[in-house]
mmCIF file of C-alpha atoms and ligand atoms in Angstrom:
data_model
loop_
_atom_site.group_PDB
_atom_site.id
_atom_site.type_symbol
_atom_site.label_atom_id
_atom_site.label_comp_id
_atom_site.label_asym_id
_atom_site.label_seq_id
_atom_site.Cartn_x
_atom_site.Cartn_y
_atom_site.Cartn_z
ATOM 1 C CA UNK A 16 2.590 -13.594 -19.376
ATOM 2 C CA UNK A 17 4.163 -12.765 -15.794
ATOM 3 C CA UNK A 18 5.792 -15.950 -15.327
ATOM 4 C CA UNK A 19 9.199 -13.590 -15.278
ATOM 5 C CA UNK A 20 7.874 -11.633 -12.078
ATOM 6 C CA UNK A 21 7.726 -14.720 -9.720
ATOM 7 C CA UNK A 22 8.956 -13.744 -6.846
ATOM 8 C CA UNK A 23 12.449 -15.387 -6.847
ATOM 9 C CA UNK A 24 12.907 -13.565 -10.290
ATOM 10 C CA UNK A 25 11.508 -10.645 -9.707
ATOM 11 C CA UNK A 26 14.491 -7.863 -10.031
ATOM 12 C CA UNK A 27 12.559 -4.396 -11.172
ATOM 13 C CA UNK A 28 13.766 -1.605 -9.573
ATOM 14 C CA UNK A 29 11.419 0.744 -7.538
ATOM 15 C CA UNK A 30 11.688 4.446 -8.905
ATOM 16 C CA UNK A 31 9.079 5.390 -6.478
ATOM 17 C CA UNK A 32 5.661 4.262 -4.785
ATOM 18 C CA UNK A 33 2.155 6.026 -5.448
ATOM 19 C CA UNK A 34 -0.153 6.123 -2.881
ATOM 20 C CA UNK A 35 -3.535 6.610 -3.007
ATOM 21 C CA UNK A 36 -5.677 8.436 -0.480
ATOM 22 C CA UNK A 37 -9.033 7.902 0.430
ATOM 23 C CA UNK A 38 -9.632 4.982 -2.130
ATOM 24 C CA UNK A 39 -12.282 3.869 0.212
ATOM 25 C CA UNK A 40 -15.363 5.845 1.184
ATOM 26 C CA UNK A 41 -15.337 4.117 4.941
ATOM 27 C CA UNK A 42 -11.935 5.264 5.454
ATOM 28 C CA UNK A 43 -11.912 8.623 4.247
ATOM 29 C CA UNK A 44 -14.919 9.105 6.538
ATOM 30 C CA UNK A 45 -13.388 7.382 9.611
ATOM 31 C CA UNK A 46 -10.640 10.262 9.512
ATOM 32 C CA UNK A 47 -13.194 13.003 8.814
ATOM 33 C CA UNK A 48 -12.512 13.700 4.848
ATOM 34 C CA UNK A 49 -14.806 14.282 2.084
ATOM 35 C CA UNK A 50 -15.265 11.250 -0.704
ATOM 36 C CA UNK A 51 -12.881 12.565 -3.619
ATOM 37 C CA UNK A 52 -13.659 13.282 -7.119
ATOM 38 C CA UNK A 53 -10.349 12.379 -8.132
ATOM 39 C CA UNK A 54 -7.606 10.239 -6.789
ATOM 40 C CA UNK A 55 -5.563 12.037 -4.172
ATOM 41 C CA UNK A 56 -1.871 10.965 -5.044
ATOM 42 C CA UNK A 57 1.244 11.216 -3.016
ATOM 43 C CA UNK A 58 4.542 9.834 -3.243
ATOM 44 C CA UNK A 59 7.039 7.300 -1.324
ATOM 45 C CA UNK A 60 10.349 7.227 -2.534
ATOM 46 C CA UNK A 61 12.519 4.396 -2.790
ATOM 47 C CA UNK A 62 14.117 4.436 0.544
ATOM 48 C CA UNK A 63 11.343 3.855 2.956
ATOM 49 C CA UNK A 64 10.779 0.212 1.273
ATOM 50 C CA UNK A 65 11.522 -2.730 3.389
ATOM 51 C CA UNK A 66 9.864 -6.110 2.413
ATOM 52 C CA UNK A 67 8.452 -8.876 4.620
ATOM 53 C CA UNK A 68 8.607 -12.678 3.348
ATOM 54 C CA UNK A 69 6.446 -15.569 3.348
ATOM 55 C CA UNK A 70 8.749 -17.729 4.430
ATOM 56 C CA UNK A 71 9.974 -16.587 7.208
ATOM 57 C CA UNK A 72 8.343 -13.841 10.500
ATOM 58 C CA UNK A 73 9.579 -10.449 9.444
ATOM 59 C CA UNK A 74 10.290 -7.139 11.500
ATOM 60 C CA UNK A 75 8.317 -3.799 11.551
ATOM 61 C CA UNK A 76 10.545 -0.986 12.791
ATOM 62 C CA UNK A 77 8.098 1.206 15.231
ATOM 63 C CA UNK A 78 9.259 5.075 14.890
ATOM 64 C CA UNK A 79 9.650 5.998 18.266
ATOM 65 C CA UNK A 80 6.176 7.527 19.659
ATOM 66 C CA UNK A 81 7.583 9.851 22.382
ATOM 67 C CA UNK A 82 9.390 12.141 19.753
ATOM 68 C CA UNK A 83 7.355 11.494 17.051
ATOM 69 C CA UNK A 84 3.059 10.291 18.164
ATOM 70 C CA UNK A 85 1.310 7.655 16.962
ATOM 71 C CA UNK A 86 2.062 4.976 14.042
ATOM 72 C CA UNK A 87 -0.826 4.011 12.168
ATOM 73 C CA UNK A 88 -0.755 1.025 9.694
ATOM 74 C CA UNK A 89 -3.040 1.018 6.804
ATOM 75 C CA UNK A 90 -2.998 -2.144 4.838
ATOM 76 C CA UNK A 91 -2.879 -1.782 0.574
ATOM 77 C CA UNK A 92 -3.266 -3.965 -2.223
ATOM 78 C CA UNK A 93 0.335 -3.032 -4.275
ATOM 79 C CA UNK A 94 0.863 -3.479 -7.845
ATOM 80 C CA UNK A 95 4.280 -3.286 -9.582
ATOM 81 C CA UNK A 96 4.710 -2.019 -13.158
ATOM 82 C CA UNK A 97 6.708 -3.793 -15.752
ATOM 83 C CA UNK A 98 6.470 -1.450 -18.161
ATOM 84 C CA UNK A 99 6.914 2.571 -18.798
ATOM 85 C CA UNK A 100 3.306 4.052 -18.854
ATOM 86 C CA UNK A 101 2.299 7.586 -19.699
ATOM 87 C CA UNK A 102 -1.425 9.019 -20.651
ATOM 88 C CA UNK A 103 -2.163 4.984 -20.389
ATOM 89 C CA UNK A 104 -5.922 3.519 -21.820
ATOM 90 C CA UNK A 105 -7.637 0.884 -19.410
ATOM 91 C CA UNK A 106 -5.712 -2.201 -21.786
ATOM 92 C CA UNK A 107 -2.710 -0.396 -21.252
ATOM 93 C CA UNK A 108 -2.179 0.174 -18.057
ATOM 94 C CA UNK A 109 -3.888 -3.752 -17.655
ATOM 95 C CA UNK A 110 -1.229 -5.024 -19.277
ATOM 96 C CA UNK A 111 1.646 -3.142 -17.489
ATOM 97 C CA UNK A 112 0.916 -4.953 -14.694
ATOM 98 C CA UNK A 113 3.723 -6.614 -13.836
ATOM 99 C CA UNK A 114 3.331 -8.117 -9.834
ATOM 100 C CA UNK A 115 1.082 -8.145 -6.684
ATOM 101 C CA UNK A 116 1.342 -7.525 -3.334
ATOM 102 C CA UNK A 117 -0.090 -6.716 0.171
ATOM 103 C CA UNK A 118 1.744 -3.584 1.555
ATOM 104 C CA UNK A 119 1.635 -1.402 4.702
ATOM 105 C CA UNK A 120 1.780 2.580 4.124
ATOM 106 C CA UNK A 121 2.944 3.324 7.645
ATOM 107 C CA UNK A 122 1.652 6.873 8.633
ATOM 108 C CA UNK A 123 3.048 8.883 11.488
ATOM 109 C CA UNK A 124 -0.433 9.974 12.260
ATOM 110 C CA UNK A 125 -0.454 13.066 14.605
ATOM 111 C CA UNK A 126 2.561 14.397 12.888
ATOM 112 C CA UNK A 127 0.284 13.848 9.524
ATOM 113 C CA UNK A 128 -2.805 16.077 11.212
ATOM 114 C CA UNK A 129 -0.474 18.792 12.516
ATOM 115 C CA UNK A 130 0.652 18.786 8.990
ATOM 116 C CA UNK A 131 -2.154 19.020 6.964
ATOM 117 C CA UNK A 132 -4.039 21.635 9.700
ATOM 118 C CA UNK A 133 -1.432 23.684 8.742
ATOM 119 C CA UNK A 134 -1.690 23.281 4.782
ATOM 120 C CA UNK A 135 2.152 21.316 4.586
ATOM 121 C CA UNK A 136 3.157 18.708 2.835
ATOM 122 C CA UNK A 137 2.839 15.198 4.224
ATOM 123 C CA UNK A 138 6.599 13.975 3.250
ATOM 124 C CA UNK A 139 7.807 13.868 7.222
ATOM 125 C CA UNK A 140 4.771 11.325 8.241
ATOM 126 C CA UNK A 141 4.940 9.163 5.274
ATOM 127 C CA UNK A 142 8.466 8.540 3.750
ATOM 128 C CA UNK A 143 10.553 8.044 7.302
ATOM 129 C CA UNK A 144 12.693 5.037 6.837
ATOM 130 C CA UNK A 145 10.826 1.860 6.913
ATOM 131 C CA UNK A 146 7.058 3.558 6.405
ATOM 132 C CA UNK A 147 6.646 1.039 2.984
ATOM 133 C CA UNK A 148 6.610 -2.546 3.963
ATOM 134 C CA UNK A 149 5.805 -4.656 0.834
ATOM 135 C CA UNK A 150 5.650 -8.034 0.774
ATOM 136 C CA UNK A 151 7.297 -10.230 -1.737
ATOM 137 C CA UNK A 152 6.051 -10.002 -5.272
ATOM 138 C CA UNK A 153 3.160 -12.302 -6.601
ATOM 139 C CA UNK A 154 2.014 -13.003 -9.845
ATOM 140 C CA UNK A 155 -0.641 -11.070 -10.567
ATOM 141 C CA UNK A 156 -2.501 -13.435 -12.793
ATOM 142 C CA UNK A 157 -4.433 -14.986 -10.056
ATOM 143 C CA UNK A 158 -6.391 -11.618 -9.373
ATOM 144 C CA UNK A 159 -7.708 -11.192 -13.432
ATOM 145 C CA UNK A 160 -9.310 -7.936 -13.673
ATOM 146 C CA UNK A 161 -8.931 -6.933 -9.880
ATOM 147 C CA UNK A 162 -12.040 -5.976 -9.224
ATOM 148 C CA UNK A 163 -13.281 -8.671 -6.524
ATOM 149 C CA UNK A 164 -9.550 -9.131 -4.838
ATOM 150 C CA UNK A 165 -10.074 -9.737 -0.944
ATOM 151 C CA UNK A 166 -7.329 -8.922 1.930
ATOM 152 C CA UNK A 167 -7.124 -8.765 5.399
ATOM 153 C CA UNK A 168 -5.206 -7.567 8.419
ATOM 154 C CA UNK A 169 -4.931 -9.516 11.547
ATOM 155 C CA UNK A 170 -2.743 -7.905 14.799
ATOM 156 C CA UNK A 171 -3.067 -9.909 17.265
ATOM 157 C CA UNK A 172 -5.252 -12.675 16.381
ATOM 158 C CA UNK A 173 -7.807 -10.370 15.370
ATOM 159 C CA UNK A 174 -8.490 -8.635 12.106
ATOM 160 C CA UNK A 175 -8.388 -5.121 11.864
ATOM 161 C CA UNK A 176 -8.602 -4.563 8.500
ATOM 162 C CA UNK A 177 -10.513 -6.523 5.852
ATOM 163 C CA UNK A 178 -10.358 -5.557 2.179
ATOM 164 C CA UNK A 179 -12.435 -5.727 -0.987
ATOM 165 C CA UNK A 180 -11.454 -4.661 -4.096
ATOM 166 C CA UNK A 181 -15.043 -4.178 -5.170
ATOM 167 C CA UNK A 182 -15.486 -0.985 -2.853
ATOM 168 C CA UNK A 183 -12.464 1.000 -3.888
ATOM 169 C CA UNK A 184 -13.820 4.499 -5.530
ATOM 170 C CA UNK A 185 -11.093 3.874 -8.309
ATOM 171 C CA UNK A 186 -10.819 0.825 -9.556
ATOM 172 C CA UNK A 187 -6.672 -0.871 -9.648
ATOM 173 C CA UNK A 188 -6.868 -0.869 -13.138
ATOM 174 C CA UNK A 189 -8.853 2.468 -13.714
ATOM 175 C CA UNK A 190 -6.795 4.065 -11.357
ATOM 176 C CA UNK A 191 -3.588 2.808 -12.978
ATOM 177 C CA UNK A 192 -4.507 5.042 -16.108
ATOM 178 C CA UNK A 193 -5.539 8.129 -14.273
ATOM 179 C CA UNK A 194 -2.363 8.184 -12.062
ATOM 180 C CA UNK A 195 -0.325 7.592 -15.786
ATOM 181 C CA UNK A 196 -2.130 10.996 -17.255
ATOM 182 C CA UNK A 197 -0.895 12.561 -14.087
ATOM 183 C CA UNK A 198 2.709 12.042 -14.689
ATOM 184 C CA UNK A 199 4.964 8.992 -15.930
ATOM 185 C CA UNK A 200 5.020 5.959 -14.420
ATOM 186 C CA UNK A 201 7.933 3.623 -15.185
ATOM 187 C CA UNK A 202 8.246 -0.119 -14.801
ATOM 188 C CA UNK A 203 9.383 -0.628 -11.548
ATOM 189 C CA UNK A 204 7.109 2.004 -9.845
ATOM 190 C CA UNK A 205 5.012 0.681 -7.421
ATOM 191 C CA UNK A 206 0.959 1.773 -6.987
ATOM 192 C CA UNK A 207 -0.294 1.392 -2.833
ATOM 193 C CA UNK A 208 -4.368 1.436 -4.393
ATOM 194 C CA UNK A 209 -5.593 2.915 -0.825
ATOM 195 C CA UNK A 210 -6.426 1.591 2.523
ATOM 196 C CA UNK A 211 -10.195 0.240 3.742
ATOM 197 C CA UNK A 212 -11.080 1.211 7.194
ATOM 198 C CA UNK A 213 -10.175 0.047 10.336
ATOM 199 C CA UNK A 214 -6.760 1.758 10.204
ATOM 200 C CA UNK A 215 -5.477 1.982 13.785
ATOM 201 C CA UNK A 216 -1.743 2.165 15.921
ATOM 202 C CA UNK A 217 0.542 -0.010 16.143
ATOM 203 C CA UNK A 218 2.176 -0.747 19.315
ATOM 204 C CA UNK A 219 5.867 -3.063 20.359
ATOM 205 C CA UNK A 220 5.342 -6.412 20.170
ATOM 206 C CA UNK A 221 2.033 -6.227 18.233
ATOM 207 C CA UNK A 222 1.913 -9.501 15.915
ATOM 208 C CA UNK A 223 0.626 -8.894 12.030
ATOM 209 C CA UNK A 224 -0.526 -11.277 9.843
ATOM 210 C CA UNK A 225 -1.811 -10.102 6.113
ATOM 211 C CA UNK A 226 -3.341 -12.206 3.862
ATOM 212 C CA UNK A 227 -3.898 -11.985 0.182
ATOM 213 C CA UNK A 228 -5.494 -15.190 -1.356
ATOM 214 C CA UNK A 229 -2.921 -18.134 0.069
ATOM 215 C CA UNK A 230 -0.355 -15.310 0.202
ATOM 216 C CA UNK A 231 0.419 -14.403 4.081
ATOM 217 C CA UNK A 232 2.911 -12.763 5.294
ATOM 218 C CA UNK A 233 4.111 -12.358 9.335
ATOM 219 C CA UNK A 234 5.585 -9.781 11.443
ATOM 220 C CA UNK A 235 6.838 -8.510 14.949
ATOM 221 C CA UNK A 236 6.692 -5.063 15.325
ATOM 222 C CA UNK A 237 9.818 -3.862 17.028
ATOM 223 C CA UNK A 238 11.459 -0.585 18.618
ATOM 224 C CA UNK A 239 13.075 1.105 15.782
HETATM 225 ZN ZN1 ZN B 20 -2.428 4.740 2.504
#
């Protein structure tokens, strides 16, 4: 069925990326927020996407923390759509699912709490150049349903950040639908389902490894 999304074929366009907040209880408490009773959408647009590669060690461009504080990374199961959605049921929005990936939605995080004290938008600490890092599409048939999908984040030799599926308050395919009563999503759109705890800073020279099944992908982080 997604044998036209491999990787190498893969050619969808991103529109834009949905990100979810506070898809997991543990991290929505480790910054001090209340469990939602829906999901808390924002958007990345198009241009902060750069992708990372199995094959090869890839290159995280570190927003400079003098002008602008701390970079956090939070690691995110991604989906990509292959087809338009809007007001979508559960089979729907199932079988819109077009790709899979693990992501980083790189958060300028001081910048993000001065922000929100003050009741703004979160656009500057989210959609800087570079604050999407996707890596290459998978096909999403190895996950089924998506509701026991495990993923980690190592920096450093050590993981940081270890993922399950089976804790997120809305579920990939659940969520899918809500986000598509929201507003239209079109294939190519891309859905970041919400980090797990352990979300932290990045720092130069900080090694990442994330893994998704047998998927992992590697990368220096670097000055930008
Ligand atoms: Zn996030």
């Amino acid at each position: 069925m997604t044998a036209e999304l491999s990787p190498e074929k893969n050619n969808l366009t991103i529109g834009k990326v949905v990100c979810v907040g506070r898809n997991y209880a543990a991290h929505a408490r480790e910054l001090g927020n209340d469990v939602p009773k829906s999901p808390l959408l924002f958007m990345k647009p198009a241009s902060c996407v750069t992708y990372l590669n199995q094959k090869e060690v890839g290159s995280i461009d570190l927003p400079n923390a003098d002008k602008f504080g701390d970079t956090h990374y939070e690691a995110e199961l991604c989906i990509q759509l292959m087809r338009d959605l809007k007001n979508a049921s559960y089979d729907d929005a199932k079988s819109a699912i077009g790709a899979v990936t693990l992501g980083l939605d790189l958060t300028l995080r001081e910048l993000q709490s001065a922000l929100k004290a003050k009741g703004q938008p979160w656009e500057r600490a989210k959609c800087f150049d570079g604050a999407c890092v996707l890596g290459d599409w998978v096909d999403s048939a190895e996950f089924g349903d998506f509701k026991n999908v495990n993923y980690q984040l190592m920096i450093n030799d050590e993981t940081v950040q270890d993922g399950d599926s089976s804790l997120m308050l809305f579920p990939v395919i659940e969520l899918i639908s809500q986000i598509s009563q929201a507003f239209s999503l079109q294939a190519g759109d891309v859905i970041m389902t919400g980090t797990p705890s352990g979300v932290g800073k990045l720092t130069v020279n900080d090694k990442l490894i994330l893994k998704l099944g047998n998927h992992r992908w590697q990368a220096q982080v670097q000055s930008a």
